[in-house]
Short mmCIF file of C-alpha atoms in Angstrom, two decimals:
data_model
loop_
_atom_site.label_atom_id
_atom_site.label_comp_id
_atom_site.label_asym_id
_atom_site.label_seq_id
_atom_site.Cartn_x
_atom_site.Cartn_y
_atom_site.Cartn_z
CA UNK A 1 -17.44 -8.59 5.24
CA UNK A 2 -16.11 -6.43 7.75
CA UNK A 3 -18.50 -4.81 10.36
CA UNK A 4 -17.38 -1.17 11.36
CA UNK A 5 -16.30 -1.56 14.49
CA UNK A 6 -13.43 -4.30 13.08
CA UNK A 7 -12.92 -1.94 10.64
CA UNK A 8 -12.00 0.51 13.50
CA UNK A 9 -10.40 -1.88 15.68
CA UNK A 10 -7.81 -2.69 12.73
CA UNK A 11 -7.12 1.04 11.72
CA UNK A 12 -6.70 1.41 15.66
CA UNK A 13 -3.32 -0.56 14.62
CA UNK A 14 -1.58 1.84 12.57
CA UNK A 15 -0.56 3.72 15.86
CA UNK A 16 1.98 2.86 17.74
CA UNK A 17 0.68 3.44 21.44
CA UNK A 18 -2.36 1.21 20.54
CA UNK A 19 -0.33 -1.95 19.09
CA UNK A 20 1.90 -1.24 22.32
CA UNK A 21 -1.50 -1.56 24.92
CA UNK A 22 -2.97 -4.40 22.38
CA UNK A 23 0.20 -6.37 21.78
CA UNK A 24 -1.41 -6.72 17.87
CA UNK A 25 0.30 -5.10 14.79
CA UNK A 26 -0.57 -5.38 11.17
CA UNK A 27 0.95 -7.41 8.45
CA UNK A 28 0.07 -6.51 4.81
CA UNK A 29 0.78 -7.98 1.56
CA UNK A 30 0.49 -11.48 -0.08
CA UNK A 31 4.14 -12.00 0.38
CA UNK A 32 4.80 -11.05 3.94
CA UNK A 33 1.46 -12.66 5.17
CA UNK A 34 2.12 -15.59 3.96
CA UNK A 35 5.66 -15.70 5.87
CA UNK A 36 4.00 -14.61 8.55
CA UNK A 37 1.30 -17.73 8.26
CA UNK A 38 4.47 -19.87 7.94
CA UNK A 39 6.43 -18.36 10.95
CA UNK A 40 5.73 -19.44 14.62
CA UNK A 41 3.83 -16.01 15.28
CA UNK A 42 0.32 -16.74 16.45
CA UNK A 43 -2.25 -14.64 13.71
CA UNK A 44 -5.40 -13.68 15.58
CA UNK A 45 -7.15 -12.07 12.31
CA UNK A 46 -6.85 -12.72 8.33
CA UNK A 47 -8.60 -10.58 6.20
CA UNK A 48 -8.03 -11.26 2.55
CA UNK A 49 -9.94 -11.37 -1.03
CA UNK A 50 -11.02 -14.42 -1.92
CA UNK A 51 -8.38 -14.54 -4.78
CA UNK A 52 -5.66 -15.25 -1.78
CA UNK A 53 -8.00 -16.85 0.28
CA UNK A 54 -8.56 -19.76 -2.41
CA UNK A 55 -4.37 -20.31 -1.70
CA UNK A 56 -4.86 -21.82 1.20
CA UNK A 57 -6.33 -24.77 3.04
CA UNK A 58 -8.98 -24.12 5.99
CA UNK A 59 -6.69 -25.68 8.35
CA UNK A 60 -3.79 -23.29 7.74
CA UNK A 61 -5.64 -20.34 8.14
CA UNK A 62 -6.49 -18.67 11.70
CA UNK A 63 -9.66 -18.86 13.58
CA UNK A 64 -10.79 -14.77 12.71
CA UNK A 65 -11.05 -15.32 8.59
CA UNK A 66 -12.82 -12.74 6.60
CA UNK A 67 -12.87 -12.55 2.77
CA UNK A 68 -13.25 -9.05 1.61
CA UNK A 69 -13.55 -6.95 -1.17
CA UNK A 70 -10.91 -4.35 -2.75
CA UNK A 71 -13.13 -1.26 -1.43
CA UNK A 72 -12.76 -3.08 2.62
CA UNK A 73 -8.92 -3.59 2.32
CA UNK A 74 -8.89 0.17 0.95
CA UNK A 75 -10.51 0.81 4.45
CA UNK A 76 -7.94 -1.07 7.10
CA UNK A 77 -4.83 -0.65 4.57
CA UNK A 78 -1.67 1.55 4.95
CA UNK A 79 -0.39 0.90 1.75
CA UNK A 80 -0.49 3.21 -1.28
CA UNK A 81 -1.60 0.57 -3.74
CA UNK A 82 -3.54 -2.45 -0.90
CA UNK A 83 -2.23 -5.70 -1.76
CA UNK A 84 -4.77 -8.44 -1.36
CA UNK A 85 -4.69 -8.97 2.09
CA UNK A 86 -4.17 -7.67 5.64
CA UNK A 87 -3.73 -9.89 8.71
CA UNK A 88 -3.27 -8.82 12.36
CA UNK A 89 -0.80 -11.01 14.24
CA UNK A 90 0.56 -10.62 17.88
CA UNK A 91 3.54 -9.38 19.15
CA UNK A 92 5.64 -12.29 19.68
CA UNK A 93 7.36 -12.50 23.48
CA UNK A 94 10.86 -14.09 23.41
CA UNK A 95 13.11 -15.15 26.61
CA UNK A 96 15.55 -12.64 27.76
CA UNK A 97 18.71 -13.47 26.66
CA UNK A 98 21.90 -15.19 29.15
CA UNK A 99 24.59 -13.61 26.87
CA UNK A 100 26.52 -16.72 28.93
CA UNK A 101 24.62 -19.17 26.23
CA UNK A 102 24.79 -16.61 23.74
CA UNK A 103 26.38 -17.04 20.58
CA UNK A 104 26.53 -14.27 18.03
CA UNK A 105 26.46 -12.49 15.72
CA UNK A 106 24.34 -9.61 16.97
CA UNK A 107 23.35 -6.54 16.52
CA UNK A 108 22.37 -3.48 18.50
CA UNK A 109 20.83 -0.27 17.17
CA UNK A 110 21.76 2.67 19.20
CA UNK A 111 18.86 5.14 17.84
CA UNK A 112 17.71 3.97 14.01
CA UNK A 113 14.67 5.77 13.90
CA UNK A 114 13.97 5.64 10.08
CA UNK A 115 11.59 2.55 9.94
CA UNK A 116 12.58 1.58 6.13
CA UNK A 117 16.12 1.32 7.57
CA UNK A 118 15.24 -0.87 10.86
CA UNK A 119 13.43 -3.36 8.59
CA UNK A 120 16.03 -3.33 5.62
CA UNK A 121 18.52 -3.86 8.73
CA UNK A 122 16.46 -6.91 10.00
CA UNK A 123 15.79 -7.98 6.41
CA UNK A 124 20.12 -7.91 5.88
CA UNK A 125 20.44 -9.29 9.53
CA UNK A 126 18.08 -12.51 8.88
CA UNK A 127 20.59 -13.42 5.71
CA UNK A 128 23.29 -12.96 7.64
CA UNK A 129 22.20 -15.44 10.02
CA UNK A 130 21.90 -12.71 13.37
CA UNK A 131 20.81 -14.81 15.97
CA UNK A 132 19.28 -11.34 17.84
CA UNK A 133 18.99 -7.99 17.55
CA UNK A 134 18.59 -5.41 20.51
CA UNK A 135 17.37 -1.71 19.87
CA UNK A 136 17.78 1.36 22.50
CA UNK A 137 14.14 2.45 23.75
CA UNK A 138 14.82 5.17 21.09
CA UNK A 139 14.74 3.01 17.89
CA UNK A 140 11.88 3.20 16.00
CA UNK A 141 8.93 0.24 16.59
CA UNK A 142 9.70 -2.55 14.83
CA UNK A 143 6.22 -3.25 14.30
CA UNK A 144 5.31 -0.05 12.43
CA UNK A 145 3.92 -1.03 9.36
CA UNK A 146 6.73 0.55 7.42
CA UNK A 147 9.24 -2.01 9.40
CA UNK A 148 6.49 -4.66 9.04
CA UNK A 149 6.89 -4.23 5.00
CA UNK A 150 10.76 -3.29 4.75
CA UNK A 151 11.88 -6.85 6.82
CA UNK A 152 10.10 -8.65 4.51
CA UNK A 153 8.86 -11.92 6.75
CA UNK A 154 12.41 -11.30 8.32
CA UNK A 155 10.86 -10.06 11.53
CA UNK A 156 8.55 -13.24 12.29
CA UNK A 157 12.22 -15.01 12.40
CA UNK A 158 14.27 -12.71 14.55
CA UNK A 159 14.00 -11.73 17.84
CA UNK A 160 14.18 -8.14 18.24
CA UNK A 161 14.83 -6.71 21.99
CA UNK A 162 14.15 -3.20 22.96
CA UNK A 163 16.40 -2.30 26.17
CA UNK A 164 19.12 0.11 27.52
CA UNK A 165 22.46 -0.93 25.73
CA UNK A 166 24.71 0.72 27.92
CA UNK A 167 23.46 -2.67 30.86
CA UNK A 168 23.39 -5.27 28.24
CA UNK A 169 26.71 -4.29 26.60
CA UNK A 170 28.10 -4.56 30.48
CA UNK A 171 26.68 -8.33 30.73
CA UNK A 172 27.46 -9.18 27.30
CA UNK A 173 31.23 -7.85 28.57
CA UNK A 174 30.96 -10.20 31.36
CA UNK A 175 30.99 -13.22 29.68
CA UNK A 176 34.72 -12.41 28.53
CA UNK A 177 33.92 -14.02 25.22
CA UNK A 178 31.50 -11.35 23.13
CA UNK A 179 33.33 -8.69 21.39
CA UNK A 180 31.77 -5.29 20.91
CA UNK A 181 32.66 -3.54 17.57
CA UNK A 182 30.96 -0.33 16.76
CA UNK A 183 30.48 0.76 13.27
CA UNK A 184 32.02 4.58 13.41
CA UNK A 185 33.69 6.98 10.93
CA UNK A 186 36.69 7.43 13.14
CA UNK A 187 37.17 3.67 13.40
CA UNK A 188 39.74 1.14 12.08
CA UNK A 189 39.34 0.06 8.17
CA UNK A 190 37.23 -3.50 7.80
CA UNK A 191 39.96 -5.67 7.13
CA UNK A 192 40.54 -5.39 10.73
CA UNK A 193 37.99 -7.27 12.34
CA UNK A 194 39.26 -9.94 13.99
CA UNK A 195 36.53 -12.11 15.57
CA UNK A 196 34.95 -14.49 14.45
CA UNK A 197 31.17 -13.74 13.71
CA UNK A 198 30.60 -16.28 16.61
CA UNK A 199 31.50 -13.66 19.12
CA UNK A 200 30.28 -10.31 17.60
CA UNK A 201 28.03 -8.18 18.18
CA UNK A 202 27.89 -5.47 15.91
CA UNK A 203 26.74 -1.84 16.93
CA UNK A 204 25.23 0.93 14.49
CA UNK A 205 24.59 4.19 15.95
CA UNK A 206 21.60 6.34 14.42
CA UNK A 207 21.69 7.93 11.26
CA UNK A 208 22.28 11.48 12.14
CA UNK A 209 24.39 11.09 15.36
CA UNK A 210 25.99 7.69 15.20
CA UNK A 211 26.58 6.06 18.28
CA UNK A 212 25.77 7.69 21.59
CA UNK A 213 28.95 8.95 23.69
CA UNK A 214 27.92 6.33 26.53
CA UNK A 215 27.43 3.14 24.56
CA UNK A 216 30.87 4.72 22.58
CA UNK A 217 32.70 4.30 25.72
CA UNK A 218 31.68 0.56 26.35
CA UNK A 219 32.87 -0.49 23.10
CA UNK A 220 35.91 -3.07 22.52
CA UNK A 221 36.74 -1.93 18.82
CA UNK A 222 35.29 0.31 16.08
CA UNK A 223 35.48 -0.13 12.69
CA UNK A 224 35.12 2.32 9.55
CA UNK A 225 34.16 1.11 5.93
CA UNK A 226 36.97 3.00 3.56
CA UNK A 227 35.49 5.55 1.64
CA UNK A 228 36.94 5.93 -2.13
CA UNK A 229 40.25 8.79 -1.20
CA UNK A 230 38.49 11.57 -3.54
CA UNK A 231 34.77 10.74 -2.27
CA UNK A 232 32.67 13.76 -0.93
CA UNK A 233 30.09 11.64 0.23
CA UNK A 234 29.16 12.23 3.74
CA UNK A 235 28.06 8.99 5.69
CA UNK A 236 26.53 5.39 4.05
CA UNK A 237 22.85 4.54 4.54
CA UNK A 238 22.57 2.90 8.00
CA UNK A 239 21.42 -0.28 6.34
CA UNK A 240 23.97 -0.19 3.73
CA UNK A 241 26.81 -0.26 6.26
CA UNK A 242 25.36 -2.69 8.43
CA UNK A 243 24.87 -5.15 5.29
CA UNK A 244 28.44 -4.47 4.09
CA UNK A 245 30.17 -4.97 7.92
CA UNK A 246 27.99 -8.33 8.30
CA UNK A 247 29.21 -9.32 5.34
CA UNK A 248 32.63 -8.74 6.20
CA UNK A 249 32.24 -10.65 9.84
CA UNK A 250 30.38 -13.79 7.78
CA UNK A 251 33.45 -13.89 5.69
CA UNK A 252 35.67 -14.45 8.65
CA UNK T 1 5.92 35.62 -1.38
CA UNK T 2 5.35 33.03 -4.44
CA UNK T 3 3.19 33.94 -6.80
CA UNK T 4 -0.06 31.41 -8.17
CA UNK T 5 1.67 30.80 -10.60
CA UNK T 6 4.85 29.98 -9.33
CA UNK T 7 3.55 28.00 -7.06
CA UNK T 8 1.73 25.40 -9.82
CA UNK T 9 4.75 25.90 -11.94
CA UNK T 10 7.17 24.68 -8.86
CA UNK T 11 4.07 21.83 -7.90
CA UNK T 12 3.88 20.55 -11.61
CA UNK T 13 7.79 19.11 -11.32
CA UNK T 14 6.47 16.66 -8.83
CA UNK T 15 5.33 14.78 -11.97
CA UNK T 16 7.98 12.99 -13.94
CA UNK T 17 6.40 14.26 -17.51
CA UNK T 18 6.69 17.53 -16.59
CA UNK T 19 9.99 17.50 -15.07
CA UNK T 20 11.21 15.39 -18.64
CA UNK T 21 9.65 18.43 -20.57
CA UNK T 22 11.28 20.93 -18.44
CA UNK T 23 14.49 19.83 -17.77
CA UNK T 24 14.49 20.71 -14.24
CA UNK T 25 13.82 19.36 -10.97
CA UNK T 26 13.10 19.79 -7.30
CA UNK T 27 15.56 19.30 -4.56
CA UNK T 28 14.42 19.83 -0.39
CA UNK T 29 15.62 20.27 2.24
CA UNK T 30 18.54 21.75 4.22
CA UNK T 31 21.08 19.55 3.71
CA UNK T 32 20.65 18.58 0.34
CA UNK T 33 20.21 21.87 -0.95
CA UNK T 34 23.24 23.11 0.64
CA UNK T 35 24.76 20.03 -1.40
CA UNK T 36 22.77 21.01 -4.41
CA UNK T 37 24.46 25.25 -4.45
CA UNK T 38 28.28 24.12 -3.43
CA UNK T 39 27.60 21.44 -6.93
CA UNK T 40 28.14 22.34 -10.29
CA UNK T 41 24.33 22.38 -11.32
CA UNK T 42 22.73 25.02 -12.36
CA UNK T 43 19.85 26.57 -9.94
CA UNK T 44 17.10 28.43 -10.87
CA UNK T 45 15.20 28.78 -8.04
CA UNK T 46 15.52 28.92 -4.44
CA UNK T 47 12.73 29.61 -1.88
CA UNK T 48 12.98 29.15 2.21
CA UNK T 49 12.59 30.37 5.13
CA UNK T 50 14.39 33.64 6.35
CA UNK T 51 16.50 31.57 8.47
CA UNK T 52 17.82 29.60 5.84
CA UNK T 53 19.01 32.55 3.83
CA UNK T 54 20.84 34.34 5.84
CA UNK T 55 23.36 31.28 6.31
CA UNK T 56 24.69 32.29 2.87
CA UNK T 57 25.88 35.35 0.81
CA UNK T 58 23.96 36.85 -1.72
CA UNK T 59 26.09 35.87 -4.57
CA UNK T 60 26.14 32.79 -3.42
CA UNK T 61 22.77 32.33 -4.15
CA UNK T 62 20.95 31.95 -7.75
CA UNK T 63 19.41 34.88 -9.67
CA UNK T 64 15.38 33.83 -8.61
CA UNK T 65 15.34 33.90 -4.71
CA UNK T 66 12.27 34.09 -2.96
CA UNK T 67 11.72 34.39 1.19
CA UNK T 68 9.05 32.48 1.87
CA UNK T 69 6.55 31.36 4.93
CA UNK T 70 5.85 28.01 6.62
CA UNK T 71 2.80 28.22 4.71
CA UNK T 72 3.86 28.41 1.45
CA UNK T 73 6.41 25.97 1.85
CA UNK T 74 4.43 23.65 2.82
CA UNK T 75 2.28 24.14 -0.57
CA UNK T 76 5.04 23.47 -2.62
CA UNK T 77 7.00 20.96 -0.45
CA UNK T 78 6.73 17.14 -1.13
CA UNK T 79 7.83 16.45 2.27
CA UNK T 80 5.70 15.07 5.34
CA UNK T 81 7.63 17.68 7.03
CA UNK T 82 8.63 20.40 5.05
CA UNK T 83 12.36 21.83 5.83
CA UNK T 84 13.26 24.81 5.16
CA UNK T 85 13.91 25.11 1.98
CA UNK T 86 13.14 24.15 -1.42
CA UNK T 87 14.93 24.30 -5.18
CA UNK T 88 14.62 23.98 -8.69
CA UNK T 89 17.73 22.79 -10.72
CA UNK T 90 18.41 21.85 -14.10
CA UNK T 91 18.58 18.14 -15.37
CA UNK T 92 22.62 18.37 -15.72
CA UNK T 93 23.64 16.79 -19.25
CA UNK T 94 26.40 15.02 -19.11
CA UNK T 95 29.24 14.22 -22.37
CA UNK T 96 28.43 10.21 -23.59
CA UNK T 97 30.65 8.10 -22.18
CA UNK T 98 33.30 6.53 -24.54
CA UNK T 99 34.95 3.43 -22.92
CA UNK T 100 37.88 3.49 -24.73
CA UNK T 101 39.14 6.15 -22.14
CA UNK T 102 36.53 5.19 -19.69
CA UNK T 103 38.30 3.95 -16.25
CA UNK T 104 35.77 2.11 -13.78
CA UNK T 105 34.13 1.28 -11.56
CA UNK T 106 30.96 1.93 -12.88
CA UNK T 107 27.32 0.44 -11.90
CA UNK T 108 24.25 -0.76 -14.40
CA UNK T 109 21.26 -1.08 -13.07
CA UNK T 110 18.91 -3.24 -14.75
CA UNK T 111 15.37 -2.01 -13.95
CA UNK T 112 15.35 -0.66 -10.52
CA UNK T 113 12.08 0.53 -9.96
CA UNK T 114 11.92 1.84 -6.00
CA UNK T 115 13.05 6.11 -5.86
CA UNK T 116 14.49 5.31 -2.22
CA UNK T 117 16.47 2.01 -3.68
CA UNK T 118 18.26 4.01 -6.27
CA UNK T 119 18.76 7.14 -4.03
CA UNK T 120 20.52 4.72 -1.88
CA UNK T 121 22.66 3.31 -4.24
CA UNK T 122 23.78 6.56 -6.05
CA UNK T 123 24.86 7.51 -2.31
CA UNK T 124 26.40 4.52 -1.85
CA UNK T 125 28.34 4.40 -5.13
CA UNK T 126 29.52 8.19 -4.28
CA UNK T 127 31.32 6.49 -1.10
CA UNK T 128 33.04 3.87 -3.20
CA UNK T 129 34.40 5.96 -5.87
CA UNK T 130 31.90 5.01 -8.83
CA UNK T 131 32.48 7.18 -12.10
CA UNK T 132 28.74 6.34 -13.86
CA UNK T 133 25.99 4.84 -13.33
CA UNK T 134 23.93 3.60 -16.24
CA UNK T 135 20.13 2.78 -15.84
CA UNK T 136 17.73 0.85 -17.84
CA UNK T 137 14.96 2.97 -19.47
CA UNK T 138 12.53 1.08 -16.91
CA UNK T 139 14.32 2.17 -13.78
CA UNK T 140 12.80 5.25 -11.63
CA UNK T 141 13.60 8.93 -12.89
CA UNK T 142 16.50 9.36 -11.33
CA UNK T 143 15.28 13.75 -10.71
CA UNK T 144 12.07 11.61 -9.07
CA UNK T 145 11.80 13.63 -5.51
CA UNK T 146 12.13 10.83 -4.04
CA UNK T 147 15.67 9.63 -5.49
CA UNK T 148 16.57 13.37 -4.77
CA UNK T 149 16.04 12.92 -1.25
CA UNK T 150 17.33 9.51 -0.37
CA UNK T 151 20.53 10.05 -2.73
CA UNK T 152 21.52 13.05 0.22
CA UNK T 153 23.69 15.02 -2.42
CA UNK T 154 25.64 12.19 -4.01
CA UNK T 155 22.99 12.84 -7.48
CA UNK T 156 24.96 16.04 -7.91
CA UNK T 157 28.62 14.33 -7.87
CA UNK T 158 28.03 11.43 -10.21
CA UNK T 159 27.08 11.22 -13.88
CA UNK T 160 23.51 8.93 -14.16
CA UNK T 161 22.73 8.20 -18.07
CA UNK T 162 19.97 6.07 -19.06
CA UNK T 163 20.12 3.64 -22.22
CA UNK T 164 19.84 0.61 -23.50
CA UNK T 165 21.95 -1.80 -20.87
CA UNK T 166 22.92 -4.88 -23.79
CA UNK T 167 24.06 -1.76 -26.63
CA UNK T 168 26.31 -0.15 -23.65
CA UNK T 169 27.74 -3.56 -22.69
CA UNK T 170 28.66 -4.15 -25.82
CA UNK T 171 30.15 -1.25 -26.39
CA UNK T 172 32.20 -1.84 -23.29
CA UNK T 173 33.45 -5.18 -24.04
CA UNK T 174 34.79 -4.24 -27.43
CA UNK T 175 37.53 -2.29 -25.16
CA UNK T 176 38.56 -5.97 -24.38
CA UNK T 177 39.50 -4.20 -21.07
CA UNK T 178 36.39 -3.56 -19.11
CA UNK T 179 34.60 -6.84 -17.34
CA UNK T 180 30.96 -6.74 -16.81
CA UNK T 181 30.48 -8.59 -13.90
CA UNK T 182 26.92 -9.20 -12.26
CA UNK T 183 25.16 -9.78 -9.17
CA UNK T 184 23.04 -13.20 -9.31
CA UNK T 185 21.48 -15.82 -7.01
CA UNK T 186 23.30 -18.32 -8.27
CA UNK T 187 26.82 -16.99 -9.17
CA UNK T 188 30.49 -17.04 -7.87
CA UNK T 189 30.68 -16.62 -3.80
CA UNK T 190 32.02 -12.85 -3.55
CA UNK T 191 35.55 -13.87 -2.93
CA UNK T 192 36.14 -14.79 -6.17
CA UNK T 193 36.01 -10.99 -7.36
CA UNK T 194 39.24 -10.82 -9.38
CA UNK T 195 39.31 -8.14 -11.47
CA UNK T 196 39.93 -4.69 -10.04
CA UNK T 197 37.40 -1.96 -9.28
CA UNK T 198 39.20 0.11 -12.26
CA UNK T 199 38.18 -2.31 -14.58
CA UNK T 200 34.66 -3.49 -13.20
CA UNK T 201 31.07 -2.74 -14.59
CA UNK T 202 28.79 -3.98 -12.15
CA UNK T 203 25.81 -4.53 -12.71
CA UNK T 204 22.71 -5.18 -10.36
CA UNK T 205 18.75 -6.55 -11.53
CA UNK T 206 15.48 -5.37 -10.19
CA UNK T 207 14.20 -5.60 -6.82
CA UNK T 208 11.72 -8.51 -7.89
CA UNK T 209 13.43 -9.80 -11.29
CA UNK T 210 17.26 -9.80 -11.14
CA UNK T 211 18.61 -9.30 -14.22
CA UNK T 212 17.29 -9.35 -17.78
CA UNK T 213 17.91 -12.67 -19.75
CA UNK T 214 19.29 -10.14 -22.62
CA UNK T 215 21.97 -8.12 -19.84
CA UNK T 216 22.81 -11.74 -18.12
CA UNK T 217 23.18 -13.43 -21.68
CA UNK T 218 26.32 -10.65 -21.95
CA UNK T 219 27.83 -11.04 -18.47
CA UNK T 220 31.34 -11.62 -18.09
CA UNK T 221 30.86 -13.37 -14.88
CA UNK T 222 28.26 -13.98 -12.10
CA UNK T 223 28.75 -13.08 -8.67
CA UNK T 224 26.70 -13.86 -5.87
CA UNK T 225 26.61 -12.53 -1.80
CA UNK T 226 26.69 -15.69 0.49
CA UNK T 227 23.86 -16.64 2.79
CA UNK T 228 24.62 -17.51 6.26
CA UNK T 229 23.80 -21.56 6.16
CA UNK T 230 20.46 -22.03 7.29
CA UNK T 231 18.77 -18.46 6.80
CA UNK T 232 15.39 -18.41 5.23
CA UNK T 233 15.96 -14.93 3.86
CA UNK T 234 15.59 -14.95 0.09
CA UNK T 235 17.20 -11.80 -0.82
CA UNK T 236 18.73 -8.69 -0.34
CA UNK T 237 17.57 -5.14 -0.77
CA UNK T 238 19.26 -4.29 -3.95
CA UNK T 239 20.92 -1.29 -2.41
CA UNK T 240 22.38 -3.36 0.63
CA UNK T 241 23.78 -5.72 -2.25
CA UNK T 242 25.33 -3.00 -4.17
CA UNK T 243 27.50 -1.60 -1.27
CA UNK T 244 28.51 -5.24 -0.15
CA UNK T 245 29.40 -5.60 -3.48
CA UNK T 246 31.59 -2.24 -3.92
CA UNK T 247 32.84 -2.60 -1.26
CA UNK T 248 34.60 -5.81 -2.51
CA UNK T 249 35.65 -4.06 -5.59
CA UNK T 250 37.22 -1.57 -3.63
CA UNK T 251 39.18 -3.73 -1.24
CA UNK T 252 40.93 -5.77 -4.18
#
């Protein structure tokens, strides 16, 4: 049982400027909850029906447990059709990163501000083995709920930085050993990527401008997936290209 | 100005019964309506703002034009933002496929269920050249607004049938010159692709099943996209899989 003001607290979580003051976001869904029970993200609040409760032991549940009923999760849920439980977990706070002890592959997001893309992209990033991922202050929050769902546990095992590109692509630079290839439509074709996936990291631009003109001018390569010759297709999905270019740099 | 009863006629294609009864379906938005009048559907509506009509000619524009407000936009729009404009087309009908004079590559999909997964994919296979793309009976109406949107224009390029996947396969494989190739958790690493894309069905499973035992009973081969070593990711979004994939195909 939930009183009202936890019911209020929780909902309180669905905007962005109050996870951002609170450090919390939400997690829904019997799948993703339980990666996030597995992951090394501390979980300050479960609330579940007793049907997913009855999964687990005490001990591997947090402190804050509450069983509820399907009219409750209704209450705190974002989801179109609630899915058994609902647990708040906090943002997780990871070291800045020495791009001197860095190794790749990486990504940075210059502007993905659909949040089913940024969590498909950290979702195709975490299988890909991206050992970070860095968004301009102008990607969307990757804990929106919409992220949350779309990463698919993805995001408890990721780091994901928000900073300006333009200074991290000039340290990354520094090191003389981290290659920056940006994913354009005026690039070179795929087979051209020479680095190992080691020493990558990979840039996508947003999905209606691409890459912005100052992070374009930092870059060491660009590279363009070949479009069929008689295609009228415009552009790829942002997570579609990111998926297929990752796959590419794996395969080197 | 619509009239009441334009309006609920335009509002009851939001529901895939209707729209199946019809024959016709909605399509928003600037861009993919501009997409929608340069194809070779036919339109039988078009209503939008005043400043979205007077980008084109008159006879560029279908017989049933209306000018309409924010306001009524907004009543018939599906959108969390409405834009501009909205359309009603006709469910094209395309000629059955024969494979004996059928030239690849083509895409089954074996029950995929999420509108923004196969919009993605029918995008994705406009990029890569795919002729057809056949869908399970259980997969999402492809004239689902949803699809519409995410597919930005690449629904109104290629042919989408839906029928039964094992009858179709079969049919293909009589040609003796078409391979059927599909995407698995457990099959070939990707390099192994040999055939070309000219001669390649592939075909990918649902989001949360994979394939059919029936459709992977009648595979030709098995191919699967590596993991990086030690991820914990257990799968990819089907539409990230399907452009890795054609992409593949293509560069063979």
């Amino acid at each position: 049982m939930l009183s009202k003001t936890k019911i209020s607290e929780i909902r309180a979580l669905h905007q962005a400027k109050i996870r951002k003051n609170e450090r919390r976001f939400i997690v829904e869904g019997e799948k993703v909850v339980s990666e996030l029970l597995r992951s090394s993200l501390n979980v300050t609040l479960l609330a579940a029906l007793p049907e997913y409760l009855k999964l687990f032991q005490s001990q591997e549940l947090p402190a804050q447990v509450y069983e509820i009923s399907d009219a409750e999760l209704s209450k705190i849920s974002l989801l179109t059709t609630p899915n058994k439980v609902l647990a708040v977990a906090e943002v997780p706070v990871y070291q800045k990163v020495l791009f001197n002890n860095f190794d790749g592959p990486a990504l940075m997001l210059d502007g993905i501000n659909d949040p089913g893309n940024l969590g498909t992209i950290i979702r195709t990033a975490d299988w890909f083995g991206v050992k970070a991922i860095f968004c301009s202050p102008d990607c969307v929050d990757c804990f929106n709920p919409k992220v949350v769902q779309s990463a698919m546990g993805s995001l408890f095992r990721i780091p994901v930085y928000y900073d300006h590109l333009p200074l991290l692509i000039r340290q990354a630079k520094e090191t003389g050993r981290l290659s920056i290839v940006g994913a354009t439509l005026d690039g070179e074709m795929n087979t051209s990527i020479s680095s190992s996936s080691g020493n990558t990291i990979l840039v996508m631009g947003s999905e209606s401008h691409g890459i912005s003109s100052e992070v374009m001018g930092l870059l060491d390569s660009k590279i363009t997936i070949p479009r069929f010759t008689n295609s009228r297709a415009e552009s790829l999905n942002a997570a579609v290209a990111c998926g297929i270019l990752l796959n590419l740099l794996q395969s080197k």
